[in-house]
Coordinates of C-alpha atoms in Angstrom, one line a residue:
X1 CA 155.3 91.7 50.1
X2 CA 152.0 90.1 52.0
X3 CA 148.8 91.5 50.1
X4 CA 146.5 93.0 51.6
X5 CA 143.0 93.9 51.0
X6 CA 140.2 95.4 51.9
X7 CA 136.4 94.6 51.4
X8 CA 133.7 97.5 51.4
X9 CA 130.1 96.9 51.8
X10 CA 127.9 99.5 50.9
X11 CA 124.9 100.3 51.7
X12 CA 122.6 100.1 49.2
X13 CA 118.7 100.3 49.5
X14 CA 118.1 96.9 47.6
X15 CA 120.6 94.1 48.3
X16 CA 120.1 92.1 45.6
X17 CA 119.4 94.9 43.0
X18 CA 122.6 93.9 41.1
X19 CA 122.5 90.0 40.8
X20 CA 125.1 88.7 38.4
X21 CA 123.7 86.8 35.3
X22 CA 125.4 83.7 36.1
X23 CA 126.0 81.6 39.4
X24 CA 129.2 81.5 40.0
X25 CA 131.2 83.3 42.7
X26 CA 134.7 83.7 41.7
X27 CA 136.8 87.0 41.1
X28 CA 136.7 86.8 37.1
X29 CA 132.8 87.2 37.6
X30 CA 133.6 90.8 38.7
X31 CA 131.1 93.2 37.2
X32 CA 132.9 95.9 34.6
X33 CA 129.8 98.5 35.0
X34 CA 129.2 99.2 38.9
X35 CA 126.1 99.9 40.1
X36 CA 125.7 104.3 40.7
X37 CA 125.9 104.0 44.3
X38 CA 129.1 101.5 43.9
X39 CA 130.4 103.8 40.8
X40 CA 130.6 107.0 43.4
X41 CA 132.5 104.8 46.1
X42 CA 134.8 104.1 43.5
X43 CA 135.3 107.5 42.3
X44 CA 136.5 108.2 46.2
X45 CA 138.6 105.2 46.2
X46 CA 141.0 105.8 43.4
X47 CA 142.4 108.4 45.5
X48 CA 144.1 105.0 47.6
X49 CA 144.9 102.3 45.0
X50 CA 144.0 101.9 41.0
X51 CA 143.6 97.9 41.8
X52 CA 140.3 97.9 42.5
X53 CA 137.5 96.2 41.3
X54 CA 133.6 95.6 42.3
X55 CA 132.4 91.9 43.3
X56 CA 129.1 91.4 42.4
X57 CA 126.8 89.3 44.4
X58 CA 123.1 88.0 44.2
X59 CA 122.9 87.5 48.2
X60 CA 121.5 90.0 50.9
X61 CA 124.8 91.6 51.5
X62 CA 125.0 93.0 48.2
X63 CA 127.8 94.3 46.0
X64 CA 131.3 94.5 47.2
X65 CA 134.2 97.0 46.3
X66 CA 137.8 95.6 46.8
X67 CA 140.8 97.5 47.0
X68 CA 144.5 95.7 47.0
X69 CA 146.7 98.3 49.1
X70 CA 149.6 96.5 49.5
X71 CA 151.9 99.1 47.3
X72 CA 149.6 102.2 49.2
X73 CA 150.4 101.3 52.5
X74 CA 153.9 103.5 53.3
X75 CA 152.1 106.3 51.4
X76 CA 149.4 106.5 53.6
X77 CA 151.8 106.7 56.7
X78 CA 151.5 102.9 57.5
X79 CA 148.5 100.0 58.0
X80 CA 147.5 101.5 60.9
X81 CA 147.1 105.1 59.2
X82 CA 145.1 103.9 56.2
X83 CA 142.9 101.9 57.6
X84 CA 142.1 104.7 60.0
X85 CA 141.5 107.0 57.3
X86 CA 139.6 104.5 55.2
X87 CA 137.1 103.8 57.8
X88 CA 136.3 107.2 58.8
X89 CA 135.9 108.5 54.8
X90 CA 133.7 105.6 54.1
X91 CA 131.5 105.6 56.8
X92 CA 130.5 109.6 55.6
X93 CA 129.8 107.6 51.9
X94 CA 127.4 104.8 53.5
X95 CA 129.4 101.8 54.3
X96 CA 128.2 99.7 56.7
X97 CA 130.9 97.0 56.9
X98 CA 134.5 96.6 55.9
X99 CA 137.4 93.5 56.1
X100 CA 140.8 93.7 55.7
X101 CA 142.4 90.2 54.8
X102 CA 145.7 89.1 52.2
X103 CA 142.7 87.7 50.0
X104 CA 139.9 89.9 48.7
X105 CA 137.0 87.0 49.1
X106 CA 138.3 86.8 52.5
X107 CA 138.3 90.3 53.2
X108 CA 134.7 90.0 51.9
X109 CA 133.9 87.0 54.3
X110 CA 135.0 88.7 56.8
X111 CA 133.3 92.1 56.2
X112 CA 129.9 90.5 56.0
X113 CA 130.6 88.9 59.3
X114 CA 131.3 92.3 61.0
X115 CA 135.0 91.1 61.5
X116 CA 137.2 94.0 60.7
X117 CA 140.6 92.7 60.8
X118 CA 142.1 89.1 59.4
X119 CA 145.7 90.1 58.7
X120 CA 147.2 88.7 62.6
X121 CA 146.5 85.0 62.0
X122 CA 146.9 82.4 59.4
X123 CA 144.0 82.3 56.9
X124 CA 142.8 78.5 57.3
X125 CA 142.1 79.6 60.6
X126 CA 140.5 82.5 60.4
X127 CA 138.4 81.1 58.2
X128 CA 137.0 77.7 59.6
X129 CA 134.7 79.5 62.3
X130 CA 132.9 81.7 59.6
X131 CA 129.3 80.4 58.5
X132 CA 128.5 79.2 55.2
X133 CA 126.7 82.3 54.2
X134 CA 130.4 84.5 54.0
X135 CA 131.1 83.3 50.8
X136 CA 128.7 83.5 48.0
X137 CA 129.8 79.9 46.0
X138 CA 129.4 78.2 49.4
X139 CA 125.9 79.3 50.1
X140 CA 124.3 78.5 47.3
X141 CA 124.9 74.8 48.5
X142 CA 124.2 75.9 52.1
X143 CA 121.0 73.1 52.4
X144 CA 123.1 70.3 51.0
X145 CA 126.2 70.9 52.7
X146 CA 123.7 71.4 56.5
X147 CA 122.5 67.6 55.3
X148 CA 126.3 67.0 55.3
X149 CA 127.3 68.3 58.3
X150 CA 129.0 71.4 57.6
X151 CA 127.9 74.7 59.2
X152 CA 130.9 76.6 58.7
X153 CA 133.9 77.0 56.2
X154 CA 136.5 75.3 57.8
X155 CA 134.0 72.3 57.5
X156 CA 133.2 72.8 53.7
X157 CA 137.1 72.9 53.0
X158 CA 137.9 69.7 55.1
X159 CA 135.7 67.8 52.9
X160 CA 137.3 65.5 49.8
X161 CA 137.8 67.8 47.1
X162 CA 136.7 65.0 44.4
X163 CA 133.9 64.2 45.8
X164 CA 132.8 68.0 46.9
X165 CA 133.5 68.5 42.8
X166 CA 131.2 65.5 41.8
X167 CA 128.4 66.2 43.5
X168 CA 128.5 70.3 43.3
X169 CA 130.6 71.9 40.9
X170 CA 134.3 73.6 40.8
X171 CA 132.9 77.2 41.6
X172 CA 132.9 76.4 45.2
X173 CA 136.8 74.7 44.9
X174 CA 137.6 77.5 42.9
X175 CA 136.1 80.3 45.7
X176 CA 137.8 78.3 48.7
X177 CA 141.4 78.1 47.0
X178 CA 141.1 82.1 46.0
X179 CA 140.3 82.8 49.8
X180 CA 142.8 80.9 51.3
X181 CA 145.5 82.2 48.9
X182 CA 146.2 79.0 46.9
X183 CA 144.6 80.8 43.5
X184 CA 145.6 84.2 42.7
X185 CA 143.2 87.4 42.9
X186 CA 142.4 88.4 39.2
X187 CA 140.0 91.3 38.7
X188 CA 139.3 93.9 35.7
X189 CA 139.9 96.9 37.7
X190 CA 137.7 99.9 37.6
X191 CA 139.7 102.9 35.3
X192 CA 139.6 106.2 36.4
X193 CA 137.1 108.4 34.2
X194 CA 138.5 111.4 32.2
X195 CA 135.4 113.8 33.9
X196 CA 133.5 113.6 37.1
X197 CA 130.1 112.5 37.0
X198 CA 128.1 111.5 40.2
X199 CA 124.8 111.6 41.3
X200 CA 122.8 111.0 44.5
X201 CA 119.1 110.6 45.1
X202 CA 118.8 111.9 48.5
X203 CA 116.4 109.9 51.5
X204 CA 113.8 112.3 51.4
X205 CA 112.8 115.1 49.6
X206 CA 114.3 118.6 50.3
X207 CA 112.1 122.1 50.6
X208 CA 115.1 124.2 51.7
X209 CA 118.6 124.7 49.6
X210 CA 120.7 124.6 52.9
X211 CA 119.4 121.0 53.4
X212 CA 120.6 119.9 50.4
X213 CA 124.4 120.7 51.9
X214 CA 124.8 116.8 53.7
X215 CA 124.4 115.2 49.9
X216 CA 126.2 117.7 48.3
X217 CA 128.8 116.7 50.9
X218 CA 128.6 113.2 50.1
X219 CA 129.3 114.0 46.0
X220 CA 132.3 116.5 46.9
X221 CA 133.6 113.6 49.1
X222 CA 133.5 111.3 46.0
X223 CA 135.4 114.5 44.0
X224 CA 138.3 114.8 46.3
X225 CA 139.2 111.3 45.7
X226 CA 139.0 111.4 42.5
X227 CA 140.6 114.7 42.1
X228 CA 143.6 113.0 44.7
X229 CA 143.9 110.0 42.4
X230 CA 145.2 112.3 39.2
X231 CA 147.1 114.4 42.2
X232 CA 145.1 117.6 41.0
X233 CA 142.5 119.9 41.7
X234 CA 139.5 122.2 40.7
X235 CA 139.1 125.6 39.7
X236 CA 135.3 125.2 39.5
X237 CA 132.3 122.1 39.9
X238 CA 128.7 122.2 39.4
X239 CA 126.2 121.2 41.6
X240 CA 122.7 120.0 39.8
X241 CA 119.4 119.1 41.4
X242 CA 116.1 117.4 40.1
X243 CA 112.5 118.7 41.4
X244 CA 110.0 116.1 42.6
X245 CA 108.0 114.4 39.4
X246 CA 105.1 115.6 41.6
X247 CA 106.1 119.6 41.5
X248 CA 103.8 122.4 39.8
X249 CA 103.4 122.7 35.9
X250 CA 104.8 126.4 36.6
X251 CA 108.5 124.9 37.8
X252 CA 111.7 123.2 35.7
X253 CA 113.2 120.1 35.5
X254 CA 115.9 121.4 38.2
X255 CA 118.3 124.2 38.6
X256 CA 122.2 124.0 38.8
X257 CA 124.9 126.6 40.7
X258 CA 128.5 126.6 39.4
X259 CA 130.9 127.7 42.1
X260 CA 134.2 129.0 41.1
X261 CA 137.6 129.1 43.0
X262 CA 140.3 131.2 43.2
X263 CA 142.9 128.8 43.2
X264 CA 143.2 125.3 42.0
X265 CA 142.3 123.0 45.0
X266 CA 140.7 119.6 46.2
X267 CA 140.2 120.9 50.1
X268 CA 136.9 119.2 51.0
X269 CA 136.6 121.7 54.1
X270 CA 136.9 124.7 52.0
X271 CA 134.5 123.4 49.0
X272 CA 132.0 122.5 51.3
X273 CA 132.5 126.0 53.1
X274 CA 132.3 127.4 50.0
X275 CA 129.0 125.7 48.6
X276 CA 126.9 126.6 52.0
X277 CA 127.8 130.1 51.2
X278 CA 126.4 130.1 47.8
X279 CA 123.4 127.8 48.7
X280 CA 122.6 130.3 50.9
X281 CA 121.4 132.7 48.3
X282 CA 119.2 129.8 46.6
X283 CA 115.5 129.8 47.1
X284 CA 114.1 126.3 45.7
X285 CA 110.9 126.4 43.5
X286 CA 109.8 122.8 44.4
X287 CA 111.1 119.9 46.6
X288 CA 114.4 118.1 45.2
X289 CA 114.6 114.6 45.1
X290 CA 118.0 114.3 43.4
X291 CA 121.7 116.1 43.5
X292 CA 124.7 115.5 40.9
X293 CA 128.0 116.8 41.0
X294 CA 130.1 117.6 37.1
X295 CA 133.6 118.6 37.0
X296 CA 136.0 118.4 34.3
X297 CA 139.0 119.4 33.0
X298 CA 140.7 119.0 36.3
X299 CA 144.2 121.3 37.0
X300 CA 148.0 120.2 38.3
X301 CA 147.8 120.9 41.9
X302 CA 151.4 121.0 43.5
X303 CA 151.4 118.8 47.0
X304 CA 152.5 120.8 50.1
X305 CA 155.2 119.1 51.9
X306 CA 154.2 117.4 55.1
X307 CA 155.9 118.9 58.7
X308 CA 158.3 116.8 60.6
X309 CA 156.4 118.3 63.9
X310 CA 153.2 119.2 64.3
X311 CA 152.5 122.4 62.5
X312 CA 148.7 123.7 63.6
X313 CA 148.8 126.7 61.4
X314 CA 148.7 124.3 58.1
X315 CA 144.9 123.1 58.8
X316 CA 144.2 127.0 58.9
X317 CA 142.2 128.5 56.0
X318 CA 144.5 131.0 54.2
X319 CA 144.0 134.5 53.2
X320 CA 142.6 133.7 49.9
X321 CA 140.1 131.2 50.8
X322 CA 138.9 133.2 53.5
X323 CA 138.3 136.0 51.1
X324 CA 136.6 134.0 48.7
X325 CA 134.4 132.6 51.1
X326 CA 133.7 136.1 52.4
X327 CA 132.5 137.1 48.9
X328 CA 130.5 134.2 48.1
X329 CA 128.0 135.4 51.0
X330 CA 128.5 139.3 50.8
X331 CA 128.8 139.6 47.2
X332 CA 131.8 140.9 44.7
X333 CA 130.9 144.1 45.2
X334 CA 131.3 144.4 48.8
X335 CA 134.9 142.9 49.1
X336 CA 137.5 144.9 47.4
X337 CA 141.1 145.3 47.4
X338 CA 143.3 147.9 46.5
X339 CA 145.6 148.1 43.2
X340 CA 148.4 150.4 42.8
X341 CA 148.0 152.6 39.1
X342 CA 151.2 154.1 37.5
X343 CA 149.9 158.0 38.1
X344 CA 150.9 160.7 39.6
X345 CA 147.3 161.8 40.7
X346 CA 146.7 160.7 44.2
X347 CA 143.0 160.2 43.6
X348 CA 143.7 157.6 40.4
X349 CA 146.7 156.3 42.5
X350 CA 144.6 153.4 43.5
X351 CA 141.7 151.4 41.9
X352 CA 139.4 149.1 44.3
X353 CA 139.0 146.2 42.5
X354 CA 136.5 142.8 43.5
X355 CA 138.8 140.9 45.8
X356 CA 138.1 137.7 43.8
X357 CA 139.2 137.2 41.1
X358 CA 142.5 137.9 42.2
X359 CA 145.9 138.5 40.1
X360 CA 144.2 138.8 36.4
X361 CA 145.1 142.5 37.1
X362 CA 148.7 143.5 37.9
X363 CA 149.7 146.3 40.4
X364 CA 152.6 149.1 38.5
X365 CA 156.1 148.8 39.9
X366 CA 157.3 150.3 43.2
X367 CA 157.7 153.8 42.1
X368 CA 160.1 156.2 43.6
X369 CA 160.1 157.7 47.0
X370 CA 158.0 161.1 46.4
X371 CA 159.7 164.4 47.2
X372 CA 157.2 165.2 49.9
X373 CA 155.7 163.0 52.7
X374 CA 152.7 161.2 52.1
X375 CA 149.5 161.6 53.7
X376 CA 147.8 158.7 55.7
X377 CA 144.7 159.8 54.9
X378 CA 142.8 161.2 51.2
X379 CA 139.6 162.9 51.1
X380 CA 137.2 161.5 48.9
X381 CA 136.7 164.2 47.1
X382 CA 139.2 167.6 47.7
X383 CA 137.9 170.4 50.1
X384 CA 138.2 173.7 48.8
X385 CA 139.4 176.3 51.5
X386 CA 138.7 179.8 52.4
X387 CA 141.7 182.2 52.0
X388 CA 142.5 185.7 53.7
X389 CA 142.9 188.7 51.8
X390 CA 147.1 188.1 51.1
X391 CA 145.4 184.5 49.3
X392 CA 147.1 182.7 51.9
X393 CA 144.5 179.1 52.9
X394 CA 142.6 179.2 55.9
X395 CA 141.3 176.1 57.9
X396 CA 140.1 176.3 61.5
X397 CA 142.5 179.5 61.9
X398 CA 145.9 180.3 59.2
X399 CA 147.4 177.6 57.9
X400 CA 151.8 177.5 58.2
X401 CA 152.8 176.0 55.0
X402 CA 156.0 173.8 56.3
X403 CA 157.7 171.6 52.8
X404 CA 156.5 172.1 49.6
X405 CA 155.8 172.5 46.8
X406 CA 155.9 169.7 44.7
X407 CA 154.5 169.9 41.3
X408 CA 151.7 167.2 40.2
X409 CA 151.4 167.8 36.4
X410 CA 149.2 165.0 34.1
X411 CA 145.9 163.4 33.3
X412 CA 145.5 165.4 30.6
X413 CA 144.7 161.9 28.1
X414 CA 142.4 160.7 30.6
X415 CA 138.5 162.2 29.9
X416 CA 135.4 160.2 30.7
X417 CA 131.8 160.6 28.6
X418 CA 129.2 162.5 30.4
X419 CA 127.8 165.6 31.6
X420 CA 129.9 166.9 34.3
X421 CA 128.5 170.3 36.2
X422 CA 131.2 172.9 36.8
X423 CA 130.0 173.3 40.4
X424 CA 130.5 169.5 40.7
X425 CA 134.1 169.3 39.4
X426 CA 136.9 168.2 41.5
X427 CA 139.5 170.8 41.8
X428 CA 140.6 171.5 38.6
X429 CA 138.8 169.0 36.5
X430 CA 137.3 170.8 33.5
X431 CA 134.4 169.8 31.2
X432 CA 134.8 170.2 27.3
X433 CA 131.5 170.2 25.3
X434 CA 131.8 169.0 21.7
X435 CA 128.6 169.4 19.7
X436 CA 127.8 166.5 17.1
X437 CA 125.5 166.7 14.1
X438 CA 124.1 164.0 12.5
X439 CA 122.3 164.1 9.5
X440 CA 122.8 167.7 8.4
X441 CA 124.1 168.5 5.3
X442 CA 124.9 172.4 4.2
X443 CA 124.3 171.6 0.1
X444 CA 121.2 173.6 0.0
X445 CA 118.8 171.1 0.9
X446 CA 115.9 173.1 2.6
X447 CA 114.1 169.9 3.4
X448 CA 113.2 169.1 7.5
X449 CA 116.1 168.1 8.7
X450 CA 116.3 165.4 12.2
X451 CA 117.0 168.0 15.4
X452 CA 120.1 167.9 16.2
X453 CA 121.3 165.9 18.9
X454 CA 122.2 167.1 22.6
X455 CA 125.9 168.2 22.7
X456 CA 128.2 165.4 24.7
X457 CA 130.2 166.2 27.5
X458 CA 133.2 165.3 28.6
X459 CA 135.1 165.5 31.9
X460 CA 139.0 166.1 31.6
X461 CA 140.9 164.8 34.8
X462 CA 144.2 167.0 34.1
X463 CA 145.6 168.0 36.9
X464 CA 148.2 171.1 37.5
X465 CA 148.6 171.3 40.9
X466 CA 151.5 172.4 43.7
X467 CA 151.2 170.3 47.0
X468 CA 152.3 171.7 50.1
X469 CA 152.9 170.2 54.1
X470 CA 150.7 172.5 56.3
X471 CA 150.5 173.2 59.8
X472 CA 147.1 174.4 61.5
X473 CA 146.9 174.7 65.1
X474 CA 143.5 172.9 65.5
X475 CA 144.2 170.2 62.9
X476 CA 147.0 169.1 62.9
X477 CA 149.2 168.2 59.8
X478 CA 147.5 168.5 56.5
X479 CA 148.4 168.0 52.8
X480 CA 146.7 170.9 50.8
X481 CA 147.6 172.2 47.3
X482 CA 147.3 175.1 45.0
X483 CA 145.6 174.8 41.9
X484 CA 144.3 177.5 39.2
X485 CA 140.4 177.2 38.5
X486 CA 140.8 179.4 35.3
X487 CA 142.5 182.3 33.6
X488 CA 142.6 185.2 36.3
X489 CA 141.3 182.9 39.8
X490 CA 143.0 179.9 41.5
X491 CA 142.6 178.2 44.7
X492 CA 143.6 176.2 48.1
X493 CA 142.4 172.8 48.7
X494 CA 142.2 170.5 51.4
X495 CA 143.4 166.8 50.0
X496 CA 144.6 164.8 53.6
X497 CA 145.6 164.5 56.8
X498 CA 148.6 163.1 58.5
X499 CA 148.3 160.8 61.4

């Protein structure tokens, strides 16, 4: 199996920030702690290879992160695939060049020359055109080597190797073999952290928490390839951010927002769909200057399986992302969903419940088909009707009582505290005082006593009623029942409508 490698440059603000301690140039000089702007590219590359490693370097082009993606590339879909995908997710994290070669220090030569692709030719000759400055060993002798002669690499590597060892040193034989494939590639590659930790500090400071949405992009970027390497997901994150060292005595360090998912995932769309939504309800209290992103404790996400032919509807947002992203800018309260109860009552047959989260609560058992039909429609609260003097219901004109009745008998263990007026009460739910004393004792003791407290209420939701399926000539089909409202009186009420 050829290697192959690829060589990203990123852009950093200071080049030569991260000089190495020591001279040489050679793969075992790779740096074990990564600069932060190199640490976060890492994160993101995991998701493609665990052999990877950074290359320091003390020249203008910087540090270098090399990946070896030889055993990724049928995973990916093919060469063609992953580079494709490699280019267009490193470009949103700041790189401004990248090689692909079988050698990483030629990949790297190659990137810092703005050639892409070395892979179609043999390496001696792809190469001898490149100028001294590609490889970091070789430069460093770039002024004696120009007194030589040599301008380019296929010049330096042409030269006796004795000699070029006398009067240099073996760094530069040792570079030249490792590019052109005659010394293998050995690096101490960059492990995978147990929790993710990134931070940014962003161009320019930000007045405006929607603004802050293109770095926050760039961390979750760096959390979905790390989240892809370990082939799992999220169930929440935390975005941090740092106020300006210049900001009012009055305002914090920073503030945080910890968003929440449904569902285990690692979508970048829906994250980042998610996140606007919440920053949308965050006013800043002084300019920000820097974001980090903290997840941990990251979930088993199983993989969907990929179509044969072209399936649109599986880049579509489902149901319960759409939800979730409708409550993050509407609120829990204002997006609810319906659970079935195991009661008898029609009113308590349904609780509205905050659409996220969903399935903490469970929904009773499909019940059996009720004796009469069900209405389509329940008043919120049940109409009592007029009757005629033969106590027969009146609405818009005499009612015709068609099927019925059907006995609804329970709710007599379910009372709520609370004062409940009579004239108030739904139907026939009834109000039971029960007086409480505290502090009163009957042993004689004439001495002031505490007044007594106000008697509690509570409100008894028994219900006794007898449904019926009536006609009126006005209104159509309704669903009314008889109830008693005490001892010697009872009445009609109007509970739905049929469509």
């Amino acid at each position: 199996m050829t290697p192959i490698w690829a060589a990203l440059l990123p852009q950093l603000p200071c080049p030569a920030a991260s000089a190495p301690s020591h001279p040489a140039c050679s793969t075992e000089a790779a740096s074990a702690a990564p600069s932060a702007n190199m640490q976060g590219l890492a994160l993101w590359a995991q998701q493609f290879t665990p052999r990877l490693a950074c290359v320091p370097s003390d020249s203008v082009f910087g540090d270098a992160l090399v990946l070896e993606l030889s055993a990724s590339e049928r995973l990916f879909g093919g060469r063609q695939q992953l580079a494709r995908r490699l280019l267009r997710e490193s470009r949103q994290l700041g790189v401004q060049a990248i090689g692909w070669a079988p050698t990483s220090l030629a990949a790297i030569a190659l990137a810092r020359c703005g050639i892409r692709h070395g892979m179609g030719h043999p390496l001696p000759q792809v190469l001898a055109p490149l100028p001294l400055q590609a490889i970091d060993a070789v430069a460093r002798h770039a002024e004696l080597l120009s007194q030589l002669g040599c301008q380019s690499l296929g010049a330096v590597h042409a030269l006796p190797r004795g000699a070029l060892a006398r009067r240099m040193d073996t760094g530069i034989l040792k570079a030249l073999d490792q590019a052109h494939g005659l010394l293998p590639d050995r690096y101490p590659w960059i492990s995978l952290p147990a929790r993710f930790d990134a931070r940014l500090e962003l161009p320019m400071r930000i007045d405006q928490a929607d603004a802050l949405m293109h770095g926050a992009r760039h961390l979750l970027l760096q959390l979905c390839g790390w989240l892809a390497a370990q082939r799992a997901g999220v169930r929440s994150f935390r975005l941090c951010w740092c106020h300006d060292a210049m900001r009012s005595r009055h305002v914090g360090d920073g503030g945080e927002l910890t968003i929440h998912t449904a569902s285990t995932t690692r979508d970048l769309q829906h994250l980042c769909r998610l996140l606007q939504e919440h920053l949308a309800h965050v006013e800043l209290q002084a300019p920000v200057g820097e974001l980090s992103l903290h997840a941990d404790a990251p979930e088993a996400l199983q993989e969907r399986s990929a179509s044969l032919l072209p399936d649109k509807t599986a880049d579509d947002e489902s149901l319960e992302q759409v939800l979730e992203r409708i409550t993050a800018r509407l609120g829990a309260d204002q997006v609810q969903r319906p659970l079935l109860r195991p009661d008898h009552r029609p009113e308590w047959q349904v609780q509205w419940l905050p659409a996220q989260p969903a399935g903490k609560a469970k929904a009773a058992p499909p019940s059996a088909l009720p004796p009469l039909p069900q209405p389509s429609f329940l008043l919120p609260t049940p109409l009592q009707l007029l009757q005629d003097s033969q106590s027969r219901p009146l609405y818009h004109g005499p009612l015709q009582l068609l099927l019925g009745p059907q006995r609804i008998e329970g709710g007599w263990w379910h009372r709520s505290p609370g004062f409940l007026p009579v004239s108030d009460a739904d139907g026939d739910t009834h109000t039971d005082e029960a007086a409480i004393n505290i502090g009163h004792s009957d042993h004689g003791d004439h001495r002031e006593s505490p007044p007594k407290p106000a008697p509690l209420s509570q409100t008894a939701h028994t219900a006794l009623r007898d449904y019926w399926v009536a006609h009126s000539t006005h209104a159509g089909l309704l669903w009314i029942f008889h109830t008693r409202l005490s001892a010697h009186s009872s009445a009609w009420f109007l509970h739905g409508r049929f469509a």
